Amino acid sequence: MSLEFHLFNYGSYPDIPLNDEVENTSYIDLPNEHFDPVRGKWYLDSYLDTLVFGEKLGFDGIHTTTQMGGPVGMTPTANLTAAYLAAKTERIKIGTLGPILNVFQNPMRAAEEIALLDQLSGGRLIVGLPMGHGMNYHTAATMNPAFARERYWESHDLMRKAFTEPGPFEWQGEHFHVPYANLWPKPLQQPYPEVWIPAAGSKLTLEKCAEFHYTYQALFSPRRVLKRNVETFRQAAEKFGYTPGPDQVAAVVFIHVAETDAQARLEAEHHLLFLMQNINRSRQPDAFPPGHFSVESLRGFMTKGGYRDRDIGDMAFEEMMEEGWAIVGSPQTVVDRLGLLSDELGAGKLIHVADFGAMPNWLIRKSLTLMAEEVIPHFRGPGGKPVWAEDDLRTAPTHAEYGALRTEALSPPKARIPGLGVVDVRTAHVEELRKPLRA
């Protein structure tokens, strides 16, 4: 099966106490005295550098995330980071695993940022719309998490209407009243950019994802749970009259490649343990405040297995490998295990998590280079081109090319000159064209 390869890094601030040295976890209340601005800049530069490197290596997309109030990620808004990446790259797709809609007091603000980002990137944007975990709500403090799910979907519906219907229109909902919903600017991709829905297995989320033909992004879980969630997603799609293809399923996997299996473990094991013991770890009340998940979904997480059905910080390296949380090995080992994963899930897209929270830039680049040279070509056709290079080898369209694609404006810019009348301001600087259009 062919695969799209999308690169994702945490961008964490790793200089933090071990989990058993703090009162709660590093997610919410770790004092920010642990953050050194100079070291933070150093880590942030490495994070961004590695993502930009993904275009040179031929990944199909690079993705950034929204994390707030702690060292989990130094990007409190994925949209701002994506704008930087748009300026630093030319053709690769750029994904935002965020915005978290419930952080916005008005969903139209999220819609405006998405539209602007799509314009800035030249139509390369992929929008991830996560519900967000409970820690986001503690930090953002914009709403009662008991209403998170219904507020999220109302935000989604308003935003989608703004993308697909002319404005202004009035929106009167349960959580939002917008007298003049009027999207400016509009996205370059019409009617809106590609949407991915990250989900840990909520049945309602999977059904909504299927309803709108979005890509389901299967989040960190044991492989048996991922397989069950993908089946639920496909069953939901059947109810809406279609069978989703591999391009509608994206699997998230921690991957590290080295010269041999033993070398890969030597390089990655301690970083993977750091990630699970500190960055991904959180208490149940923090991750799932009351009402954040439906009773049915919460029961499923706790009884059927999932990424929060136990303390993931207690997992050993062998357990993570056996259950499919990560793939660590030689190029051939990674090829074999990726083949099994894509076949089992029917996934046509892979989100490759490369940094494990604290891995140094040089080691990430080493692993990614081996990935690009020795692994990715096995899952592509002759030539090994990423999706953004399949048509030709040109760079992104130039300003002149966009100029040639323009159609006549619905209303050209005009101004009234006293004693002359209304003129077209584009040509009024030329005397013979300085003619009134009307009084």
Short mmCIF file of C-alpha atoms in Angstrom, two decimals:
data_model
loop_
_atom_site.label_atom_id
_atom_site.label_comp_id
_atom_site.label_asym_id
_atom_site.label_seq_id
_atom_site.Cartn_x
_atom_site.Cartn_y
_atom_site.Cartn_z
CA MET A 1 0.00 0.00 0.00
CA SER A 2 1.28 3.49 -0.84
CA LEU A 3 1.63 5.95 2.01
CA GLU A 4 1.80 9.68 2.48
CA PHE A 5 4.44 10.63 5.05
CA HIS A 6 3.79 13.63 7.29
CA LEU A 7 6.35 14.83 9.82
CA PHE A 8 5.29 15.92 13.30
CA ASN A 9 7.46 16.94 16.26
CA TYR A 10 6.48 17.83 19.82
CA GLY A 11 8.63 20.92 20.22
CA SER A 12 8.70 20.31 23.96
CA TYR A 13 10.81 22.09 26.55
CA PRO A 14 12.66 19.09 28.01
CA ASP A 15 14.55 20.59 30.98
CA ILE A 16 11.94 19.57 33.56
CA PRO A 17 11.85 17.44 36.71
CA LEU A 18 11.07 13.74 36.47
CA ASN A 19 7.39 13.02 37.02
CA ASP A 20 7.86 11.71 40.56
CA GLU A 21 9.64 14.95 41.52
CA VAL A 22 6.58 17.16 40.97
CA GLU A 23 3.33 17.40 42.88
CA ASN A 24 0.98 16.93 39.92
CA THR A 25 2.34 16.43 36.38
CA SER A 26 4.22 18.65 33.98
CA TYR A 27 1.02 19.40 32.07
CA ILE A 28 -0.66 22.14 34.09
CA ASP A 29 1.06 23.52 37.15
CA LEU A 30 4.79 23.06 36.66
CA PRO A 31 6.24 26.46 37.72
CA ASN A 32 7.53 28.40 34.74
CA GLU A 33 10.71 29.17 36.65
CA HIS A 34 11.91 25.99 34.92
CA PHE A 35 11.74 27.78 31.55
CA ASP A 36 14.95 29.51 30.54
CA PRO A 37 14.25 31.90 27.62
CA VAL A 38 17.65 31.41 26.00
CA ARG A 39 17.48 27.62 26.18
CA GLY A 40 13.86 27.88 25.05
CA LYS A 41 14.91 29.79 21.94
CA TRP A 42 17.56 27.15 21.27
CA TYR A 43 15.01 24.32 21.53
CA LEU A 44 12.43 26.19 19.48
CA ASP A 45 14.92 26.84 16.67
CA SER A 46 15.79 23.13 16.59
CA TYR A 47 12.11 22.18 16.47
CA LEU A 48 11.37 24.51 13.55
CA ASP A 49 14.60 23.63 11.76
CA THR A 50 13.72 19.94 11.75
CA LEU A 51 10.25 20.58 10.32
CA VAL A 52 11.63 22.77 7.54
CA PHE A 53 14.16 20.00 6.84
CA GLY A 54 11.18 17.73 6.12
CA GLU A 55 10.60 19.47 2.77
CA LYS A 56 14.16 18.83 1.62
CA LEU A 57 13.83 15.18 2.61
CA GLY A 58 10.64 14.83 0.56
CA PHE A 59 7.99 14.37 3.25
CA ASP A 60 4.46 15.02 2.02
CA GLY A 61 3.59 17.33 4.89
CA ILE A 62 4.87 18.94 8.07
CA HIS A 63 2.62 19.50 11.07
CA THR A 64 2.70 21.69 14.14
CA THR A 65 0.53 21.64 17.24
CA THR A 66 -1.22 23.74 19.87
CA GLN A 67 -0.13 23.20 23.48
CA MET A 68 -0.68 25.60 26.35
CA GLY A 69 0.44 26.21 29.89
CA GLY A 70 3.34 23.80 30.19
CA PRO A 71 6.44 22.23 28.63
CA VAL A 72 4.52 19.72 26.48
CA GLY A 73 4.96 22.04 23.52
CA MET A 74 6.33 25.56 23.10
CA THR A 75 3.72 26.45 20.45
CA PRO A 76 0.58 27.79 22.18
CA THR A 77 -0.89 28.44 18.74
CA ALA A 78 -0.27 26.10 15.82
CA ASN A 79 -1.51 28.79 13.46
CA LEU A 80 1.34 31.17 14.29
CA THR A 81 3.91 28.42 13.88
CA ALA A 82 2.35 27.39 10.57
CA ALA A 83 2.69 30.96 9.29
CA TYR A 84 6.43 30.78 10.02
CA LEU A 85 6.69 27.43 8.24
CA ALA A 86 4.80 28.80 5.24
CA ALA A 87 7.43 31.51 4.89
CA LYS A 88 10.33 29.07 5.28
CA THR A 89 9.12 26.45 2.78
CA GLU A 90 7.90 26.46 -0.80
CA ARG A 91 5.64 23.56 -1.72
CA ILE A 92 5.23 21.06 1.12
CA LYS A 93 1.82 20.79 2.78
CA ILE A 94 1.56 22.41 6.21
CA GLY A 95 -0.73 21.00 8.88
CA THR A 96 -1.98 22.64 12.06
CA LEU A 97 -2.98 20.18 14.79
CA GLY A 98 -4.99 23.00 16.27
CA PRO A 99 -6.71 25.46 16.45
CA ILE A 100 -8.59 24.15 19.44
CA LEU A 101 -11.98 25.67 18.68
CA ASN A 102 -13.10 25.91 22.29
CA VAL A 103 -10.21 28.25 23.10
CA PHE A 104 -11.79 30.89 20.86
CA GLN A 105 -14.57 33.05 22.27
CA ASN A 106 -15.87 33.41 18.70
CA PRO A 107 -15.37 30.63 16.11
CA MET A 108 -15.19 33.26 13.36
CA ARG A 109 -11.76 34.22 14.69
CA ALA A 110 -10.57 30.67 14.06
CA ALA A 111 -12.10 30.73 10.58
CA GLU A 112 -10.34 34.00 9.78
CA GLU A 113 -6.97 32.67 10.92
CA ILE A 114 -7.40 29.49 8.88
CA ALA A 115 -8.36 31.47 5.78
CA LEU A 116 -5.39 33.81 6.19
CA LEU A 117 -3.02 30.88 6.71
CA ASP A 118 -4.27 29.22 3.55
CA GLN A 119 -3.66 32.45 1.65
CA LEU A 120 -0.18 32.88 3.14
CA SER A 121 0.79 29.28 2.32
CA GLY A 122 -0.48 29.44 -1.24
CA GLY A 123 -3.19 26.86 -0.62
CA ARG A 124 -0.96 24.33 1.17
CA LEU A 125 -2.84 24.22 4.47
CA ILE A 126 -4.21 21.13 6.20
CA VAL A 127 -6.40 21.96 9.20
CA GLY A 128 -6.46 19.65 12.20
CA LEU A 129 -9.41 20.31 14.50
CA PRO A 130 -8.76 18.48 17.79
CA MET A 131 -11.26 18.57 20.59
CA GLY A 132 -8.27 19.22 22.83
CA HIS A 133 -7.55 17.38 26.05
CA GLY A 134 -8.68 18.46 29.47
CA MET A 135 -5.39 20.16 30.26
CA ASN A 136 -6.08 22.71 27.49
CA TYR A 137 -9.30 23.72 29.20
CA HIS A 138 -7.67 24.17 32.58
CA THR A 139 -5.11 26.47 30.96
CA ALA A 140 -7.31 28.43 28.57
CA ALA A 141 -10.10 28.87 31.15
CA THR A 142 -12.55 30.03 28.50
CA MET A 143 -15.40 27.65 29.28
CA ASN A 144 -16.84 24.93 31.44
CA PRO A 145 -15.39 21.64 30.07
CA ALA A 146 -18.76 19.98 30.68
CA PHE A 147 -19.94 21.78 27.53
CA ALA A 148 -16.76 21.17 25.56
CA ARG A 149 -18.19 18.69 23.07
CA GLU A 150 -21.40 20.51 22.17
CA ARG A 151 -19.61 23.85 22.04
CA TYR A 152 -16.91 22.40 19.79
CA TRP A 153 -19.40 21.08 17.25
CA GLU A 154 -21.37 24.31 17.22
CA SER A 155 -18.08 26.11 16.57
CA HIS A 156 -17.39 23.69 13.75
CA ASP A 157 -20.83 24.15 12.19
CA LEU A 158 -20.59 27.94 12.30
CA MET A 159 -17.09 27.91 10.83
CA ARG A 160 -18.09 25.49 8.06
CA LYS A 161 -21.08 27.63 7.15
CA ALA A 162 -18.80 30.67 6.99
CA PHE A 163 -16.56 28.79 4.54
CA THR A 164 -19.35 27.48 2.34
CA GLU A 165 -22.09 30.14 2.32
CA PRO A 166 -22.03 33.83 1.39
CA GLY A 167 -22.01 36.39 4.17
CA PRO A 168 -22.94 38.25 6.11
CA PHE A 169 -25.42 36.02 7.88
CA GLU A 170 -26.62 35.87 11.48
CA TRP A 171 -25.78 32.91 13.69
CA GLN A 172 -27.93 32.30 16.73
CA GLY A 173 -26.88 29.11 18.49
CA GLU A 174 -26.77 27.61 21.94
CA HIS A 175 -23.30 28.94 22.73
CA PHE A 176 -22.65 31.66 20.15
CA HIS A 177 -24.55 34.64 18.79
CA VAL A 178 -22.82 36.32 15.85
CA PRO A 179 -24.98 39.07 14.29
CA TYR A 180 -22.73 39.44 11.25
CA ALA A 181 -20.81 36.30 10.34
CA ASN A 182 -18.87 37.56 7.34
CA LEU A 183 -15.61 35.78 6.52
CA TRP A 184 -12.77 38.00 5.30
CA PRO A 185 -10.49 36.82 3.76
CA LYS A 186 -11.68 33.59 2.17
CA PRO A 187 -9.28 30.63 1.90
CA LEU A 188 -7.49 29.97 -1.37
CA GLN A 189 -8.61 26.33 -1.31
CA GLN A 190 -12.31 26.23 -1.99
CA PRO A 191 -14.55 25.88 -0.18
CA TYR A 192 -12.01 25.30 2.63
CA PRO A 193 -8.71 23.47 3.28
CA GLU A 194 -8.46 19.75 3.89
CA VAL A 195 -9.63 18.87 7.42
CA TRP A 196 -8.22 16.17 9.69
CA ILE A 197 -9.92 15.22 12.96
CA PRO A 198 -7.53 13.88 15.64
CA ALA A 199 -9.47 11.54 17.90
CA ALA A 200 -8.69 8.95 20.54
CA GLY A 201 -11.83 6.92 19.81
CA SER A 202 -14.94 8.89 20.74
CA LYS A 203 -17.80 7.35 18.76
CA LEU A 204 -19.48 10.73 18.27
CA THR A 205 -16.26 12.25 16.91
CA LEU A 206 -15.75 9.32 14.53
CA GLU A 207 -19.33 9.63 13.27
CA LYS A 208 -18.97 13.37 12.68
CA CYS A 209 -15.66 12.81 10.92
CA ALA A 210 -17.34 10.29 8.63
CA GLU A 211 -20.34 12.55 8.01
CA PHE A 212 -18.20 15.38 6.65
CA HIS A 213 -15.74 13.12 4.79
CA TYR A 214 -12.83 14.35 6.88
CA THR A 215 -9.58 12.44 7.42
CA TYR A 216 -9.57 10.49 10.68
CA GLN A 217 -6.27 10.95 12.51
CA ALA A 218 -5.90 7.93 14.79
CA LEU A 219 -4.15 9.15 17.93
CA PHE A 220 -1.63 7.39 20.18
CA SER A 221 -3.04 4.06 21.32
CA PRO A 222 -2.13 0.38 21.26
CA ARG A 223 -2.51 -1.00 17.74
CA ARG A 224 -5.48 -3.18 18.70
CA VAL A 225 -7.31 -0.03 19.83
CA LEU A 226 -6.37 1.87 16.67
CA LYS A 227 -7.72 -0.99 14.59
CA ARG A 228 -11.01 -0.98 16.51
CA ASN A 229 -11.36 2.79 16.16
CA VAL A 230 -10.72 2.68 12.42
CA GLU A 231 -13.37 -0.02 12.04
CA THR A 232 -15.83 2.16 13.97
CA PHE A 233 -15.00 5.04 11.63
CA ARG A 234 -15.59 2.90 8.54
CA GLN A 235 -18.88 1.61 9.91
CA ALA A 236 -19.97 5.19 10.53
CA ALA A 237 -19.06 6.13 6.95
CA GLU A 238 -21.18 3.24 5.63
CA LYS A 239 -24.17 4.82 7.39
CA PHE A 240 -23.56 7.93 5.28
CA GLY A 241 -23.49 5.92 2.09
CA TYR A 242 -19.82 5.54 1.26
CA THR A 243 -16.71 3.53 2.01
CA PRO A 244 -13.73 5.66 3.07
CA GLY A 245 -10.50 4.99 1.22
CA PRO A 246 -7.00 4.80 2.69
CA ASP A 247 -6.58 8.54 2.06
CA GLN A 248 -9.14 9.17 4.81
CA VAL A 249 -7.17 7.38 7.56
CA ALA A 250 -3.97 8.81 9.08
CA ALA A 251 -2.06 6.85 11.72
CA VAL A 252 0.20 8.56 14.28
CA VAL A 253 3.35 6.60 15.16
CA PHE A 254 6.60 7.29 17.02
CA ILE A 255 9.41 6.23 14.65
CA HIS A 256 13.16 6.12 15.01
CA VAL A 257 15.53 4.65 12.42
CA ALA A 258 19.18 3.71 12.87
CA GLU A 259 21.73 1.45 11.21
CA THR A 260 20.67 -1.65 13.19
CA ASP A 261 17.86 -2.63 15.54
CA ALA A 262 20.27 -2.57 18.47
CA GLN A 263 21.59 0.88 17.57
CA ALA A 264 18.07 2.23 17.11
CA ARG A 265 17.09 1.06 20.59
CA LEU A 266 20.29 2.48 22.06
CA GLU A 267 19.46 5.89 20.54
CA ALA A 268 15.71 5.96 21.17
CA GLU A 269 14.74 3.99 24.29
CA HIS A 270 15.55 6.60 26.92
CA HIS A 271 13.94 9.37 24.85
CA LEU A 272 10.75 7.34 24.41
CA LEU A 273 10.63 6.64 28.15
CA PHE A 274 11.11 10.37 28.85
CA LEU A 275 8.17 11.13 26.58
CA MET A 276 5.82 8.65 28.22
CA GLN A 277 6.92 9.32 31.80
CA ASN A 278 6.79 13.11 31.56
CA ILE A 279 5.40 14.75 28.43
CA ASN A 280 2.46 12.45 27.63
CA ARG A 281 1.67 11.58 31.24
CA SER A 282 -1.21 13.24 33.06
CA ARG A 283 -3.68 12.42 35.79
CA GLN A 284 -7.15 11.22 34.77
CA PRO A 285 -8.99 14.24 36.25
CA ASP A 286 -6.69 16.54 34.29
CA ALA A 287 -7.01 14.71 30.99
CA PHE A 288 -10.75 14.05 31.27
CA PRO A 289 -12.56 16.65 33.41
CA PRO A 290 -16.24 15.83 34.06
CA GLY A 291 -18.31 16.11 30.92
CA HIS A 292 -15.37 16.35 28.55
CA PHE A 293 -16.17 12.88 27.19
CA SER A 294 -19.51 11.17 26.97
CA VAL A 295 -20.17 8.44 29.52
CA GLU A 296 -20.11 5.85 26.74
CA SER A 297 -16.73 7.01 25.46
CA LEU A 298 -15.19 7.20 28.91
CA ARG A 299 -16.42 3.69 29.73
CA GLY A 300 -14.86 2.44 26.52
CA PHE A 301 -11.51 4.04 27.30
CA MET A 302 -11.41 2.54 30.77
CA THR A 303 -12.67 -0.97 29.99
CA LYS A 304 -11.70 -1.76 26.39
CA GLY A 305 -8.19 -0.37 26.38
CA GLY A 306 -6.91 2.94 25.13
CA TYR A 307 -4.14 5.40 25.54
CA ARG A 308 -5.44 6.45 28.97
CA ASP A 309 -6.70 3.13 30.35
CA ARG A 310 -3.56 2.92 32.51
CA ASP A 311 -0.55 4.96 33.56
CA ILE A 312 1.41 5.09 30.32
CA GLY A 313 4.47 6.22 32.24
CA ASP A 314 4.78 2.70 33.67
CA MET A 315 5.22 1.05 30.27
CA ALA A 316 8.55 -0.60 29.47
CA PHE A 317 10.21 -0.25 26.07
CA GLU A 318 9.37 -3.85 25.12
CA GLU A 319 5.69 -3.25 25.94
CA MET A 320 5.56 -0.16 23.74
CA MET A 321 7.11 -2.06 20.84
CA GLU A 322 4.86 -5.10 21.25
CA GLU A 323 1.69 -3.02 21.40
CA GLY A 324 2.67 -0.86 18.45
CA TRP A 325 3.01 2.52 20.18
CA ALA A 326 6.32 3.05 18.40
CA ILE A 327 8.48 1.58 15.64
CA VAL A 328 12.20 1.58 16.43
CA GLY A 329 14.71 -0.28 14.34
CA SER A 330 16.81 -0.63 11.23
CA PRO A 331 15.44 0.58 7.89
CA GLN A 332 14.25 -2.93 6.98
CA THR A 333 12.57 -3.40 10.36
CA VAL A 334 10.77 -0.08 9.98
CA VAL A 335 9.69 -0.96 6.42
CA ASP A 336 8.28 -4.29 7.58
CA ARG A 337 6.41 -2.89 10.58
CA LEU A 338 5.04 0.08 8.66
CA GLY A 339 3.76 -2.33 6.03
CA LEU A 340 1.94 -4.34 8.69
CA LEU A 341 0.52 -1.20 10.29
CA SER A 342 -0.80 0.28 7.06
CA ASP A 343 -2.29 -3.07 6.02
CA GLU A 344 -4.00 -3.62 9.39
CA LEU A 345 -5.46 -0.13 9.57
CA GLY A 346 -5.96 0.47 5.88
CA ALA A 347 -4.20 3.78 6.46
CA GLY A 348 -2.97 5.78 3.50
CA LYS A 349 -1.35 8.53 5.59
CA LEU A 350 1.25 8.33 8.30
CA ILE A 351 2.15 11.02 10.83
CA HIS A 352 5.74 10.33 11.81
CA VAL A 353 6.55 11.63 15.30
CA ALA A 354 10.32 12.04 15.28
CA ASP A 355 11.61 13.99 18.28
CA PHE A 356 10.26 12.04 21.30
CA GLY A 357 10.21 15.24 23.36
CA ALA A 358 13.91 15.60 24.22
CA MET A 359 15.87 14.10 21.33
CA PRO A 360 18.68 16.38 20.06
CA ASN A 361 18.41 17.91 16.62
CA TRP A 362 21.39 16.04 15.15
CA LEU A 363 19.92 12.68 16.14
CA ILE A 364 16.49 13.53 14.75
CA ARG A 365 18.09 14.57 11.45
CA LYS A 366 20.08 11.33 11.33
CA SER A 367 16.95 9.24 11.81
CA LEU A 368 14.92 11.30 9.33
CA THR A 369 17.64 11.07 6.68
CA LEU A 370 17.66 7.28 6.96
CA MET A 371 13.87 7.36 6.84
CA ALA A 372 13.89 9.42 3.64
CA GLU A 373 16.61 7.41 1.92
CA GLU A 374 15.90 3.86 3.04
CA VAL A 375 12.24 3.62 4.14
CA ILE A 376 9.94 6.06 2.35
CA PRO A 377 10.88 4.92 -1.19
CA HIS A 378 9.42 1.47 -0.41
CA PHE A 379 5.96 3.05 -0.13
CA ARG A 380 6.07 5.22 -3.26
CA GLY A 381 6.01 4.65 -6.97
CA PRO A 382 8.93 5.05 -9.36
CA GLY A 383 10.68 8.34 -8.77
CA GLY A 384 9.65 8.51 -5.11
CA LYS A 385 8.09 11.96 -5.40
CA PRO A 386 5.99 13.44 -2.56
CA VAL A 387 2.43 14.45 -3.43
CA TRP A 388 3.39 18.09 -3.85
CA ALA A 389 5.94 17.26 -6.56
CA GLU A 390 3.95 14.78 -8.62
CA ASP A 391 2.73 17.28 -11.23
CA ASP A 392 6.04 18.98 -12.00
CA LEU A 393 9.20 20.24 -10.34
CA ARG A 394 8.38 23.94 -10.27
CA THR A 395 8.36 25.95 -7.11
CA ALA A 396 5.12 27.37 -5.76
CA PRO A 397 3.18 29.67 -8.14
CA THR A 398 4.70 33.13 -8.40
CA HIS A 399 3.04 36.48 -7.91
CA ALA A 400 2.93 36.85 -11.70
CA GLU A 401 1.21 33.49 -12.10
CA TYR A 402 -1.46 34.44 -9.60
CA GLY A 403 -1.82 37.71 -11.51
CA ALA A 404 -2.51 35.78 -14.69
CA LEU A 405 -5.13 33.66 -12.93
CA ARG A 406 -7.13 36.66 -11.73
CA THR A 407 -10.61 37.37 -13.05
CA GLU A 408 -12.21 40.80 -13.19
CA ALA A 409 -13.15 42.15 -9.77
CA LEU A 410 -16.81 42.24 -8.81
CA SER A 411 -16.29 45.81 -7.72
CA PRO A 412 -13.02 47.57 -8.68
CA PRO A 413 -11.58 50.12 -6.25
CA LYS A 414 -13.17 53.56 -6.81
CA ALA A 415 -12.95 57.02 -5.27
CA ARG A 416 -14.83 60.31 -5.81
CA ILE A 417 -12.68 63.25 -6.88
CA PRO A 418 -14.35 66.63 -6.26
CA GLY A 419 -15.27 68.31 -9.52
CA LEU A 420 -14.67 65.16 -11.57
CA GLY A 421 -16.74 62.29 -10.19
CA VAL A 422 -16.15 58.65 -9.36
CA VAL A 423 -12.98 57.21 -10.91
CA ASP A 424 -11.22 53.86 -11.08
CA VAL A 425 -8.27 54.37 -8.73
CA ARG A 426 -6.15 51.77 -10.55
CA THR A 427 -5.82 54.00 -13.64
CA ALA A 428 -6.57 57.51 -12.36
CA HIS A 429 -2.85 58.35 -12.25
CA VAL A 430 -2.83 58.36 -16.08
CA GLU A 431 -4.31 61.61 -17.41
CA GLU A 432 -6.07 60.13 -20.45
CA LEU A 433 -7.58 57.34 -18.32
CA ARG A 434 -8.67 59.71 -15.57
CA LYS A 435 -12.30 59.61 -16.68
CA PRO A 436 -15.35 59.62 -14.45
CA LEU A 437 -17.32 56.39 -14.25
CA ARG A 438 -20.26 58.25 -12.82
CA ALA A 439 -21.02 61.50 -11.02
#
